[in-house]
PDB file of C-alpha atoms in Angstrom:
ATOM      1  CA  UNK K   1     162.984   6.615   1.346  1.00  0.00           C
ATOM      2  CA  UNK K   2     161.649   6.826   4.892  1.00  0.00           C
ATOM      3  CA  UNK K   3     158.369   5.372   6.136  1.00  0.00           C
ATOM      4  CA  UNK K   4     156.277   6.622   8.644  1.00  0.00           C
ATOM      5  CA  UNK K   5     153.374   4.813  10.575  1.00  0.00           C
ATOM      6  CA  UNK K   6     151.273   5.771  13.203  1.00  0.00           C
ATOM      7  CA  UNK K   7     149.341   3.469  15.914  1.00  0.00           C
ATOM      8  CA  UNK K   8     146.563   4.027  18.516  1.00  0.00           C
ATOM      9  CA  UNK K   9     145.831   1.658  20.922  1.00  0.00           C
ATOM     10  CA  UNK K  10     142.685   1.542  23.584  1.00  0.00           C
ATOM     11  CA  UNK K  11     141.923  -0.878  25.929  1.00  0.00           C
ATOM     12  CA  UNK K  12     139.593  -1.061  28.919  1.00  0.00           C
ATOM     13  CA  UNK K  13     138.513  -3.156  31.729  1.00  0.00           C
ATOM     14  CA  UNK K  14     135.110  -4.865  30.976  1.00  0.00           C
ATOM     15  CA  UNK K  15     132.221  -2.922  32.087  1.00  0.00           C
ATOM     16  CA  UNK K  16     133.960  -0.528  34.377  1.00  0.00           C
ATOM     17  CA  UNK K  17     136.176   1.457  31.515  1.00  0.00           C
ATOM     18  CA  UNK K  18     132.293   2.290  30.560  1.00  0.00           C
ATOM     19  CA  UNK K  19     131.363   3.750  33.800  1.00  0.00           C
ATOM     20  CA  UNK K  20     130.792   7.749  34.129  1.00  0.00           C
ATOM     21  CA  UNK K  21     133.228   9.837  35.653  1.00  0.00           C
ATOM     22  CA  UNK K  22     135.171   6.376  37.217  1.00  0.00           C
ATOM     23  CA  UNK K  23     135.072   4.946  34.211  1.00  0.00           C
ATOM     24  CA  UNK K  24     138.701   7.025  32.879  1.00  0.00           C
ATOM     25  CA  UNK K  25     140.595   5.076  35.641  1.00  0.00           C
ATOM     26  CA  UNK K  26     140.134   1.473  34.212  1.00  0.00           C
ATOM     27  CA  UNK K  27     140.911   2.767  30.445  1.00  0.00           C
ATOM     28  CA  UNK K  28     143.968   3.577  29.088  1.00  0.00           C
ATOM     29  CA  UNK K  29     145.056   5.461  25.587  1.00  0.00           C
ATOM     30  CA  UNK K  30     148.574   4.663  23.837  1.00  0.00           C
ATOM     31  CA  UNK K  31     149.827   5.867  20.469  1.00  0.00           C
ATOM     32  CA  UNK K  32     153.571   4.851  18.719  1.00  0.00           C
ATOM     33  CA  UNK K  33     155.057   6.504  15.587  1.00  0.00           C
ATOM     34  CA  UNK K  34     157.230   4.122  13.595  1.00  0.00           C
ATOM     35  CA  UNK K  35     160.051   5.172  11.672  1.00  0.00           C
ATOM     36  CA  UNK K  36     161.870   2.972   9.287  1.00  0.00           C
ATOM     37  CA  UNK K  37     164.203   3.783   6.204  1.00  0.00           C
ATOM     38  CA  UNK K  38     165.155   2.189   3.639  1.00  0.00           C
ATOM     39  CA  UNK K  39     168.313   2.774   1.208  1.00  0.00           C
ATOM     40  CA  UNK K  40     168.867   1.550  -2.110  1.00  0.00           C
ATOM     41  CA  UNK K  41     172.488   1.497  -3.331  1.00  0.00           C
ATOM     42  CA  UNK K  42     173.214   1.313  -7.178  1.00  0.00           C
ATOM     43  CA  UNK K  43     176.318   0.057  -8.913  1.00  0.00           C
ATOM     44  CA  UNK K  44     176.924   0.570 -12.052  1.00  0.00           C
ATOM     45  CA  UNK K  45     178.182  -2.007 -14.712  1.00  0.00           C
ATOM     46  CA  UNK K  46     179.972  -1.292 -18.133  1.00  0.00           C
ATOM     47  CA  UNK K  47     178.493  -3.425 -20.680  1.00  0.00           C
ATOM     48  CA  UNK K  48     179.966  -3.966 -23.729  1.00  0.00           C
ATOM     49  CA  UNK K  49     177.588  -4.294 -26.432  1.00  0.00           C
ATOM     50  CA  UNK K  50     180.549  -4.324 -29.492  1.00  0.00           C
ATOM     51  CA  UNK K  51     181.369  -8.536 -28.374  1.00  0.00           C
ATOM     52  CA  UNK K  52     180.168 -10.615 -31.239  1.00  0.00           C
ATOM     53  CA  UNK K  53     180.091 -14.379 -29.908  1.00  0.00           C
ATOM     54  CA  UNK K  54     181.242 -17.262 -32.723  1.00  0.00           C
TER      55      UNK K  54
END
């Protein structure tokens, strides 16, 4: 099975990320993807069902 996550991250400087035009230079945009997997192994076991216990 393999997960898959996304993140977005924005940050700015107080007041001055919200200035026009200027404004771009004090903010800054960042996005991860995540990948993780996961495997499940399975082993098998004979169980014998003809046992009678005393």
């Amino acid at each position: 099975m393999r997960l898959v996550s996304f993140e977005r991250k924005r940050g700015q400087r107080v007041i001055l990320g919200d200035v026009p035009l200027l404004g771009r230079f004090f903010r800054s945009e960042s996005s991860r993807t995540y990948q993780n997997r996961l495997y499940v192994f399975l082993t098998p076991v004979e169980v014998d069902g003809a046992r009678r216990r005393n």
